[in-house]
CSV table of C-alpha atoms in Angstrom, one decimal:
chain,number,residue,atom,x,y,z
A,24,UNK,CA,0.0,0.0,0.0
A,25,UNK,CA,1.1,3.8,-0.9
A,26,UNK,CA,2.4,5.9,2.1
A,27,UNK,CA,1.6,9.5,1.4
A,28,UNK,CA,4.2,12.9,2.5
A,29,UNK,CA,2.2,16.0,2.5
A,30,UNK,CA,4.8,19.0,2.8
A,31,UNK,CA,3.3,22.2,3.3
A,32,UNK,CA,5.7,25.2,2.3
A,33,UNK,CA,4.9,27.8,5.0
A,34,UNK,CA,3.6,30.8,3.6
A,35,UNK,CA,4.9,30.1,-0.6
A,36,UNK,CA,1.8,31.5,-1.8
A,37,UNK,CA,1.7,31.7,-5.8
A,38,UNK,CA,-0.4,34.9,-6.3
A,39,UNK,CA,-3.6,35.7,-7.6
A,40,UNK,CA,-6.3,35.4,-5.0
A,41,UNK,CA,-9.7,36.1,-6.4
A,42,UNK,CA,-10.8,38.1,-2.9
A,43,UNK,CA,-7.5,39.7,-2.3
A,44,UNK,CA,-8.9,42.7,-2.1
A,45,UNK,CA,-11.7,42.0,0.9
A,46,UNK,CA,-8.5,41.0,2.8
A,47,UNK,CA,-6.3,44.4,1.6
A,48,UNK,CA,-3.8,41.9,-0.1
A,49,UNK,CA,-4.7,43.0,-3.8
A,50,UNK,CA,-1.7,42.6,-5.8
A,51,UNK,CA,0.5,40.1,-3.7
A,52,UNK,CA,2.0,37.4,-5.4
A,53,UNK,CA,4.8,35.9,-2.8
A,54,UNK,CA,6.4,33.7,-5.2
A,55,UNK,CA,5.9,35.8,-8.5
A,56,UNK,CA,7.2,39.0,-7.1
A,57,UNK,CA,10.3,37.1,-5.5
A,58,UNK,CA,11.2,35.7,-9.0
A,59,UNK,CA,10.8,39.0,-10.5
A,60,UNK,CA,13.2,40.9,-8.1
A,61,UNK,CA,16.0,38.5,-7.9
A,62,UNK,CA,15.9,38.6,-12.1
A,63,UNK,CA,16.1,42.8,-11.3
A,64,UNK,CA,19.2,42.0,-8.8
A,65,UNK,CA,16.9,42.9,-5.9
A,66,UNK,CA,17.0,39.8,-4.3
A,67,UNK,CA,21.5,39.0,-4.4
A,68,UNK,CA,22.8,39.9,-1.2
A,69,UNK,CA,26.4,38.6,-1.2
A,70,UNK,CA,26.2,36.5,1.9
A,71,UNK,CA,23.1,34.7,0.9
A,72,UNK,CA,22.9,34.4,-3.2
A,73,UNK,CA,22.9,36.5,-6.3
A,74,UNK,CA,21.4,36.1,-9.7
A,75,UNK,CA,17.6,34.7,-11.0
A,76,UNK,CA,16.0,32.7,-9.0
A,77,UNK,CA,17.1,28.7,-9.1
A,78,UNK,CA,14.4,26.3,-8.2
A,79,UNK,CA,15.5,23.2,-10.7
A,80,UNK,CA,13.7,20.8,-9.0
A,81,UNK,CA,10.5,22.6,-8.0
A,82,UNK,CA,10.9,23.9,-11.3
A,83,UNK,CA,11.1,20.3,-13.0
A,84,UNK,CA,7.9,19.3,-11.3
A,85,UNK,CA,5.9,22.5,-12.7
A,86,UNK,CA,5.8,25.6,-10.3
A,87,UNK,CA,6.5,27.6,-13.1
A,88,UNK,CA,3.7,26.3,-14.8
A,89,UNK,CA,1.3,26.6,-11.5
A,90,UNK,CA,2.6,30.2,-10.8
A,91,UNK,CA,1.4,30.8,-14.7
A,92,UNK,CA,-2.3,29.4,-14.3
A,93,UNK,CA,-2.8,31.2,-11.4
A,94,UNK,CA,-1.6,35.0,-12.5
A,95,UNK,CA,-1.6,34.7,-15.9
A,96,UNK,CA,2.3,35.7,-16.2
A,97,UNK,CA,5.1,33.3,-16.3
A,98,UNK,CA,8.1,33.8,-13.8
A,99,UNK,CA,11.7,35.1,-14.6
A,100,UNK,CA,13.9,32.0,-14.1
A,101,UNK,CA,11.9,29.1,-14.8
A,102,UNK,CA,12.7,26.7,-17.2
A,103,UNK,CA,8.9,26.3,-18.0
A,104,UNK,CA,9.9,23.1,-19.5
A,105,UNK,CA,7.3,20.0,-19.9
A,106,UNK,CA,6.8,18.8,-16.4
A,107,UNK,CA,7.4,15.6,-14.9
A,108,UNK,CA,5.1,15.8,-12.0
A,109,UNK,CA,1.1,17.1,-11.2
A,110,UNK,CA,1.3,20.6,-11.3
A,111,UNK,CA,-2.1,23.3,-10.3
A,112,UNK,CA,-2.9,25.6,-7.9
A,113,UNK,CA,-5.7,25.5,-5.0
A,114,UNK,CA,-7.8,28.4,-3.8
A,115,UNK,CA,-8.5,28.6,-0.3
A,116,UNK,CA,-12.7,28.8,0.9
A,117,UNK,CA,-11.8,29.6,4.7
A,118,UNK,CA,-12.6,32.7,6.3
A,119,UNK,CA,-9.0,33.6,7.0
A,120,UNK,CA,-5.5,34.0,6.1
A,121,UNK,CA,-3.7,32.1,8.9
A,122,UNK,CA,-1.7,28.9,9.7
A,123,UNK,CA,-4.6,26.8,11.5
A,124,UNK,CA,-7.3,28.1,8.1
A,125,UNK,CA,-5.0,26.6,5.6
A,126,UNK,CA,-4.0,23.8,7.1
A,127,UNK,CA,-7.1,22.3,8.3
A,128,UNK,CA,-8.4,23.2,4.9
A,129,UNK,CA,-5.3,20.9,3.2
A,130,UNK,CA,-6.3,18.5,5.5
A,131,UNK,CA,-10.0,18.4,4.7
A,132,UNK,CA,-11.9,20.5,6.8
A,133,UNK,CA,-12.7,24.2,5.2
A,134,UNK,CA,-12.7,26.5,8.3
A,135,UNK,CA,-16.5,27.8,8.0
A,136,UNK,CA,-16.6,30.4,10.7
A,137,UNK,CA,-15.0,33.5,11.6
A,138,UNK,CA,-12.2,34.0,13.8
A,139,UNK,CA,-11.8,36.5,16.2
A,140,UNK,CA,-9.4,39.1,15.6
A,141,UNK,CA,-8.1,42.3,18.1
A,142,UNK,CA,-8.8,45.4,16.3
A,143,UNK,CA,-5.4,47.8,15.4
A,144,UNK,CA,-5.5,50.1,18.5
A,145,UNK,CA,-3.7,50.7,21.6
A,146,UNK,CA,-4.5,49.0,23.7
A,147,UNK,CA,-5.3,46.0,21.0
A,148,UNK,CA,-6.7,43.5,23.9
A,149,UNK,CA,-9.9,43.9,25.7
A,150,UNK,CA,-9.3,45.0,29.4
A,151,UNK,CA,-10.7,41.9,30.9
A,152,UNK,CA,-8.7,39.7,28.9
A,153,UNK,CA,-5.4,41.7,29.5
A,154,UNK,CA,-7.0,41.8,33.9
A,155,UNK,CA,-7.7,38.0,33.8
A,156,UNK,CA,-4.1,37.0,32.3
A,157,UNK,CA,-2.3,39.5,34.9
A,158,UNK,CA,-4.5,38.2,37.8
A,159,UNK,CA,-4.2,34.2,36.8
A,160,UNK,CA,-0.5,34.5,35.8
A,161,UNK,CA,0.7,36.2,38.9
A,162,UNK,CA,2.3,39.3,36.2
A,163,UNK,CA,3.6,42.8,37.5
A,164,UNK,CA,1.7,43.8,34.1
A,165,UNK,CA,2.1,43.8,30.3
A,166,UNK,CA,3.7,44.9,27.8
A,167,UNK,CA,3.0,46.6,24.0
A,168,UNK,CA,-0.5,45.2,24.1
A,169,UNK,CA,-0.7,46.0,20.2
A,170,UNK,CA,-0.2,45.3,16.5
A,171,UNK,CA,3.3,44.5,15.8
A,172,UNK,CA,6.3,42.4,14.2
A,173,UNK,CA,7.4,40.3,16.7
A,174,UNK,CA,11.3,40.9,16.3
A,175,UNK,CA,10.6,44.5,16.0
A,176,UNK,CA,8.9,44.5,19.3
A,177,UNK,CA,10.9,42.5,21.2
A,178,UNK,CA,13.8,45.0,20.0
A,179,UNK,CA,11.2,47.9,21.4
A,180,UNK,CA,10.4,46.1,24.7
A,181,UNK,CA,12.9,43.4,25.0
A,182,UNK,CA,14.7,45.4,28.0
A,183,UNK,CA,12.4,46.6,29.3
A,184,UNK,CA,10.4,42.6,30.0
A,185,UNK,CA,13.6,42.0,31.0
A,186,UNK,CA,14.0,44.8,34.1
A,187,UNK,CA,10.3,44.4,34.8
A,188,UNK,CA,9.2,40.7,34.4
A,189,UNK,CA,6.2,42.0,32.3
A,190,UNK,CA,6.0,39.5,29.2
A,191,UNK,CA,5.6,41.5,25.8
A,192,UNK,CA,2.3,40.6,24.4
A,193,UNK,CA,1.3,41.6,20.7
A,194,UNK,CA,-0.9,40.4,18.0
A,195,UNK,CA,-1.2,40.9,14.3
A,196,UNK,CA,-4.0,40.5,11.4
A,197,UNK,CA,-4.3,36.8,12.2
A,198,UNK,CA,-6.3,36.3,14.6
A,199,UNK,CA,-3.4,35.6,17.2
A,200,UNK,CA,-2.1,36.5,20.6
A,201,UNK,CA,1.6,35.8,20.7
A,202,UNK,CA,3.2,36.3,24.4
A,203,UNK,CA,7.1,36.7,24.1
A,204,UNK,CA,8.9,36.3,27.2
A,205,UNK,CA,13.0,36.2,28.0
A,206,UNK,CA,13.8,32.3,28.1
A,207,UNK,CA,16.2,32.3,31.2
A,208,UNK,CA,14.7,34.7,33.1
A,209,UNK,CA,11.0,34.5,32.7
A,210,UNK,CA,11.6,31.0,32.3
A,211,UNK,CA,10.3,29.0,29.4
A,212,UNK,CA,7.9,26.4,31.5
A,213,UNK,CA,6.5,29.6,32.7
A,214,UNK,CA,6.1,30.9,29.6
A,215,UNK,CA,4.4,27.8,28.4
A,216,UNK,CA,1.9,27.9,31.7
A,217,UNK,CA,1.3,31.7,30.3
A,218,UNK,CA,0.1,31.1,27.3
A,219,UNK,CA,-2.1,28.0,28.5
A,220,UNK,CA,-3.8,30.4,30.6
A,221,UNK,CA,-4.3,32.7,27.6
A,222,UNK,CA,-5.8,30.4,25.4
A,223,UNK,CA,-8.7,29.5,27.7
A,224,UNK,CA,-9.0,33.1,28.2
A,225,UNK,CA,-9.7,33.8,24.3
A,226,UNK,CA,-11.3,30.6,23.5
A,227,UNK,CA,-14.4,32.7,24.1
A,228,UNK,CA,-13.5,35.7,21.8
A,229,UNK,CA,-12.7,32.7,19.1
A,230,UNK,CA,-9.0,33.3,18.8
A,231,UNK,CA,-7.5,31.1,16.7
A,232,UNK,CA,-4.0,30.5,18.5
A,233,UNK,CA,-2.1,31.8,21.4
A,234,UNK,CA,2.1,31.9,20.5
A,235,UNK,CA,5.0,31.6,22.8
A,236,UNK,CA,7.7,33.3,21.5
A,237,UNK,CA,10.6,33.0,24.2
A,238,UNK,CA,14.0,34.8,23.2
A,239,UNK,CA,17.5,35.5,24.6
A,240,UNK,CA,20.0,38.3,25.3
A,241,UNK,CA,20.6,41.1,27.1
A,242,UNK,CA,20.2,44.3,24.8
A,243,UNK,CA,17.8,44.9,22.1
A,244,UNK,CA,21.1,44.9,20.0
A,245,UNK,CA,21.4,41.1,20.6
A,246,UNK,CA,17.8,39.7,21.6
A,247,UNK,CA,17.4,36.8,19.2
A,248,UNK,CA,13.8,34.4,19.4
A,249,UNK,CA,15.0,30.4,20.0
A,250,UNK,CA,13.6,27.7,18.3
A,251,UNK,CA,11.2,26.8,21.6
A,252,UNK,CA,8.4,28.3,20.2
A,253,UNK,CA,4.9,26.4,20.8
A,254,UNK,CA,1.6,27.1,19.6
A,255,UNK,CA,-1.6,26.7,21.3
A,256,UNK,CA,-4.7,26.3,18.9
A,257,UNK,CA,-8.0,25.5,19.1
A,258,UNK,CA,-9.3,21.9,18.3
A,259,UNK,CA,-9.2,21.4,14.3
A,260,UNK,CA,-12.9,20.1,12.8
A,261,UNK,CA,-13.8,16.8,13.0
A,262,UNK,CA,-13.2,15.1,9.9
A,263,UNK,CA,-9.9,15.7,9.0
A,264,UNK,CA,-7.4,13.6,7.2
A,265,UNK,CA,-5.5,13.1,10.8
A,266,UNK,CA,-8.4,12.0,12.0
A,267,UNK,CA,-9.3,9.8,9.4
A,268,UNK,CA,-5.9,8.0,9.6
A,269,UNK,CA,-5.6,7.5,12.7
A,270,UNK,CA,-9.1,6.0,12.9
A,271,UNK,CA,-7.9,3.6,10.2
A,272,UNK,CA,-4.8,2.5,12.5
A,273,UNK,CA,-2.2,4.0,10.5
A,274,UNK,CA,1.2,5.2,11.2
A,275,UNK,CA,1.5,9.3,11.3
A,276,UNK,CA,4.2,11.8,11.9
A,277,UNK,CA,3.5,14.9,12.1
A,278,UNK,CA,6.8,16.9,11.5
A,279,UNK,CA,7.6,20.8,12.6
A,280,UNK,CA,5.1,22.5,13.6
A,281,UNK,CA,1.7,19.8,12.8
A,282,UNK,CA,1.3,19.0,16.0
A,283,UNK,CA,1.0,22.6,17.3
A,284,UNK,CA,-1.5,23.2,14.3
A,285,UNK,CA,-4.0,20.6,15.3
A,286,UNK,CA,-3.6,21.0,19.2
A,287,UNK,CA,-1.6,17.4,18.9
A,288,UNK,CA,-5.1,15.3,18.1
A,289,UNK,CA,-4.6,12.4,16.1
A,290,UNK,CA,-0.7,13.3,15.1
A,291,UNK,CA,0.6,10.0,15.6
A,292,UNK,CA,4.7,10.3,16.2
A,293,UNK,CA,5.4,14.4,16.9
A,294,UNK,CA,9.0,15.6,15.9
A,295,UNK,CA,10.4,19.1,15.1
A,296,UNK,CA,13.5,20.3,14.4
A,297,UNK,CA,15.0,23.6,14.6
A,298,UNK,CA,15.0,24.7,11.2
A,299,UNK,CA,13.8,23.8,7.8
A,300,UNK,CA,16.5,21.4,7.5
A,301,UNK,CA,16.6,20.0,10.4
A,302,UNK,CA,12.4,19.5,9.1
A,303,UNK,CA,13.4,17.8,6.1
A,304,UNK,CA,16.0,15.5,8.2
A,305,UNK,CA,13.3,13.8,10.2
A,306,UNK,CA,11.3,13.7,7.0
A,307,UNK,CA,14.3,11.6,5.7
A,308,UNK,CA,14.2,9.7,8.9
A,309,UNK,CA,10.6,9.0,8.8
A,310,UNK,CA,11.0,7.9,5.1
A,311,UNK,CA,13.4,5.0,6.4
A,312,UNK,CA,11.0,3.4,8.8
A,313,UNK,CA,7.6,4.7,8.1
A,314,UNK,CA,4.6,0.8,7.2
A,315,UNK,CA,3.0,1.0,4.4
A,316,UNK,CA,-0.3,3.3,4.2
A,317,UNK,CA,1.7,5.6,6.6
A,318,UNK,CA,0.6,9.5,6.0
A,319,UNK,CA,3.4,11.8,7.1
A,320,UNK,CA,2.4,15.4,7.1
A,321,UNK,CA,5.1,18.1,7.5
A,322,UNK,CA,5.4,22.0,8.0
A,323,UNK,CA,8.6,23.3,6.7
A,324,UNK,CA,7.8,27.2,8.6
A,325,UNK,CA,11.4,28.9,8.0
A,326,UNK,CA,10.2,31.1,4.5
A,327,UNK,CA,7.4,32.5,6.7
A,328,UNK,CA,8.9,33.3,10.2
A,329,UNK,CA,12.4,34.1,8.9
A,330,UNK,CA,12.1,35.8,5.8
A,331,UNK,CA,8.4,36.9,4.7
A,332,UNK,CA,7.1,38.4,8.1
A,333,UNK,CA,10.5,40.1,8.2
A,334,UNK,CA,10.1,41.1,4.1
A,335,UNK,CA,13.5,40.1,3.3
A,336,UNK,CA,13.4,39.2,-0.1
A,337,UNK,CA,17.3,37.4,-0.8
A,338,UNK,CA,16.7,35.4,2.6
A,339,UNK,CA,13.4,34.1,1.3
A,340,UNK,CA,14.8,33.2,-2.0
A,341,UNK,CA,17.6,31.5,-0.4
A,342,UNK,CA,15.5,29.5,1.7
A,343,UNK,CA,13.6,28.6,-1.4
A,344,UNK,CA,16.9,27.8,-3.4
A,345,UNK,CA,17.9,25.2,-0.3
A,346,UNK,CA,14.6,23.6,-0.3
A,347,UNK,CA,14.9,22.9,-3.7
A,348,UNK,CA,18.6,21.5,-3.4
A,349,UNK,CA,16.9,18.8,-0.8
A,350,UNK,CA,14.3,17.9,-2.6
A,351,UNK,CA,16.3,15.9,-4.9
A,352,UNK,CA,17.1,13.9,-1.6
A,353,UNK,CA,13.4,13.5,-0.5
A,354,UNK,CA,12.7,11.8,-4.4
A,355,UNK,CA,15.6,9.6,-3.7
A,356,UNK,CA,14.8,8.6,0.0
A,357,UNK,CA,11.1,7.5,-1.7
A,358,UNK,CA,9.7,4.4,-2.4
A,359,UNK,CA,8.4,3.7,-5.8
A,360,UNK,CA,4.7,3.6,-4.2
A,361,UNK,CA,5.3,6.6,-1.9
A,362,UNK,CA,2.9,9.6,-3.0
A,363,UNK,CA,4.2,13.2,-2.3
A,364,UNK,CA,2.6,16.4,-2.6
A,365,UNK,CA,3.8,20.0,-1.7
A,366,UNK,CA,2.0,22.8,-1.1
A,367,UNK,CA,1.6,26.0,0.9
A,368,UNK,CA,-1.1,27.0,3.6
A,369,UNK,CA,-1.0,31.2,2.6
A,370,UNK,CA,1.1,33.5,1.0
A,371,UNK,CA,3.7,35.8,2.6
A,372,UNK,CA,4.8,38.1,0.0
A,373,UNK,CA,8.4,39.7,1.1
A,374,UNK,CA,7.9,42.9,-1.7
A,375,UNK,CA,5.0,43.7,0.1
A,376,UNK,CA,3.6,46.4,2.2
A,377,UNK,CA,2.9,45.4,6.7
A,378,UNK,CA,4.6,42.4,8.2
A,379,UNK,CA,1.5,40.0,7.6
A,380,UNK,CA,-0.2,37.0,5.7
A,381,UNK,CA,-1.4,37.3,2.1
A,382,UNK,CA,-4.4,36.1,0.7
A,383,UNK,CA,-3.3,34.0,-2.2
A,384,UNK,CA,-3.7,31.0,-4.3
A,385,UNK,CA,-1.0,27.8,-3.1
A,386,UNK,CA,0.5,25.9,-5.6
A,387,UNK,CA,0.1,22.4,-5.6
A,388,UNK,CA,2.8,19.8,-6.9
A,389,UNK,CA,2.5,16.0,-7.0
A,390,UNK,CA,4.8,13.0,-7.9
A,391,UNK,CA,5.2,9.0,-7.4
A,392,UNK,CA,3.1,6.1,-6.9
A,393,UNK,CA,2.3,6.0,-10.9
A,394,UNK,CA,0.5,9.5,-11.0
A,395,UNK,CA,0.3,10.8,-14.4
A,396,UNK,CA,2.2,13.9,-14.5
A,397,UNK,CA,0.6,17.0,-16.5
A,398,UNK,CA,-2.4,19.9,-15.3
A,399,UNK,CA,-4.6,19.3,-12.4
A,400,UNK,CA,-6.1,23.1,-13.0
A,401,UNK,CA,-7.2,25.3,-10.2
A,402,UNK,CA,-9.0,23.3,-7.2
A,403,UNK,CA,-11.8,24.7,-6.0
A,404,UNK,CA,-10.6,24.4,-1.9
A,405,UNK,CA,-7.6,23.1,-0.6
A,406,UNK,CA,-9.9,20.3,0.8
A,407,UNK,CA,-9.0,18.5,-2.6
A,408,UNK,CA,-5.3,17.9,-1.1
A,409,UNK,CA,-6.7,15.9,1.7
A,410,UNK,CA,-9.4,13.8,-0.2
A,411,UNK,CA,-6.4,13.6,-3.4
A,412,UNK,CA,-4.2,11.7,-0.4
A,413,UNK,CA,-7.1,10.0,1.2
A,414,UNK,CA,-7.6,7.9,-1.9
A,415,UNK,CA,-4.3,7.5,-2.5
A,416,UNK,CA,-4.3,6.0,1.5
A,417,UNK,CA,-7.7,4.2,0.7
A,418,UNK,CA,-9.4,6.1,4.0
A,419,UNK,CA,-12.5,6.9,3.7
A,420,UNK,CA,-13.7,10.0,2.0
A,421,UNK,CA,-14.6,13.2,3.6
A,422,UNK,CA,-16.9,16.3,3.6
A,423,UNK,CA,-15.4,18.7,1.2
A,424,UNK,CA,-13.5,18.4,-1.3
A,425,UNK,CA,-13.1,15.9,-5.0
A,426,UNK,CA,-10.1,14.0,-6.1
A,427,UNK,CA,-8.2,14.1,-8.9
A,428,UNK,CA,-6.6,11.4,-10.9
A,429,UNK,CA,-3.4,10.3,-8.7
């Protein structure tokens, strides 16, 4: 029996989001603009890379293609050659631009309500909320308690959490509170018992994730987040393709940040690394030893915390450029009845304006187990990913969502 590797590219988003505009994100294109300023030089920075954009693999497989049908332009740097895998791109039908949305939609379960969001003024968090997490969490107080970048305001506040013992709390467009805290001297456990604290306290206002964001240092000139981040989100939907696996007895791993994502419910084996590479090493690892009919679903985050929030265009097309390199090992490491598709929950576009999520189509790229390479056209939802796998698994179908010839 097939095993299936879903491998969702944090934030690659391939442009052209029919309701881009309800979401202020008209005109993003994360991976069309990226290709267009590395052709202009805009994206060489001498430590990282220089030159067009290189993506042979992802290219071989038929992003160029995908990021074609879904803005109508074809991207500087791609071979555009005939492709050897599925190539298409899937347009997301949940009410939101964040992590959880796209991911529980890619894993069969459209989110079909609406989250709730802080508004953009200070203070961004209702007083209750900010009383009740003071009063439970035995704080001296908070700080920022507003719209921000997180390494921007933990450059801003970073000293001051650090004389005080306030934690810096912040949100952004997602609908998010994210509670960074000094490591060592806050103390991560703390941190942890924080933001447990927090999420009951917004599970009412319908927040879809509370963030610890712990980070080290002594001077805003050196304050640097660690890798011990951990998300807290609410329950995915029943349904889901986790769900439906594990209900079938088989073997999951949920690599990076999965686990987090769908508040560790039917994730099987949990492993994350530190960076995208250390990702795709236990993806290598869970190749070697992974029974048949085994799903294992991975979140490579890196191009979204690292480069797009930050809008750094070179280190976003580096990243891209390394995940290609290892790609050629993920082919090798399959077997010939292994099924892999990559994908992306959002877009992220570095050219563009704020520090937040874009609305945009994901591209979606698919190869082994005998699937016929060539157009799978634009999916209607992202849900087609999950049922696409699930008969590829042979688990039972879900609620949303059609297949296509795999």
């Amino acid at each position: 029996m097939a095993r299936a590797i879903l491998i969702v590219l944090d934030s690659v988003g391939c442009g052209g989001a029919g309701d881009a505009k309800v979401y202020g994100d008209e005109g993003a294109d994360t991976l069309g603009h990226i290709a267009e300023a590395c052709a202009l030089g805009r994206g060489n920075r001498e430590s990282l890379r220089r030159g067009p954009l290189n993506l042979p693999h992802l290219d071989a497989l038929g992003l160029g293609h995908a990021i074609q049908a879904s803005t109508g332009r074809a991207p500087p740097g791609f071979a555009m050659a005939e492709p050897s895998g599925q190539w298409g791109y899937g347009v997301e039908t949940s009410r939101g631009k964040d992590t959880p949305s796209g991911h529980w939609e890619i894993a069969g379960t459209p989110v079909d309500f609406d989250w709730g969001y802080f508004p953009e003024t200070i203070p961004a968090f209702p007083e209750a909320l900010t009383a009740a997490l003071i009063r439970e969490g035995k704080l001296p107080g908070i700080l920022a308690n507003r719209h921000a970048s997180g390494t921007t305001i933990i450059e801003e506040f970073g000293e001051e959490s650090l004389r005080t013992g306030k934690p810096i709390c912040y949100t952004s467009a997602d609908s998010v509170l994210q509670i960074a805290a000094h490591e060592e001297t806050f103390g991560l456990e703390r941190l942890y018992e924080l933001c447990r604290i927090a999420r009951r306290l917004c599970d009412p206002l319908k927040i879809g994730r509370v963030i610890a964001r712990p980070f080290v240092g002594r001077t805003a000139k050196d304050f640097a987040r660690t890798p011990n981040r951990k998300d807290f989100a609410v329950p995915p939907p029943d349904g889901n393709l986790l769900q439906r696996a594990a209900q079938a007895g088989r073997a999951t791993v949920s690599i990076g940040k999965i686990g987090d994502i769908f508040a560790h419910r039917d994730t099987g084996k949990e492993v994350k690394g530190k960076s995208n590479d250390d990702n795709v090493d236990l993806l290598l690892d869970a190749l070697k030893a992974a029974p048949d009919g085994g799903l294992i679903f991975v979140n490579l985050v890196d191009f979204d915390t690292e480069w797009g929030h930050r809008r750094d265009v070179p280190g976003y097309a580096a990243c891209l450029e390394a995940f290609d390199w290892r790609l050629a090992e993920i082919e090798a490491a399959m077997r010939p009845d292994d099924f892999c598709l990559i994908t992306a929950d959002h877009g992220n576009d570095p050219t563009f304006r704020g520090f937040d999520h874009t609305r945009e189509h994901v591209p979606i790229l698919a190869f082994g187990a005998g699937a016929p390479a060539g157009p799978i056209g634009a999916r209607a939802s992202l849900a087609d990913i999950a049922e696409t796998i699930a008969a590829k698994l042979a688990l039972p179908k879900g609620s949303h969502g059609t297949t296509w010839p795999a």
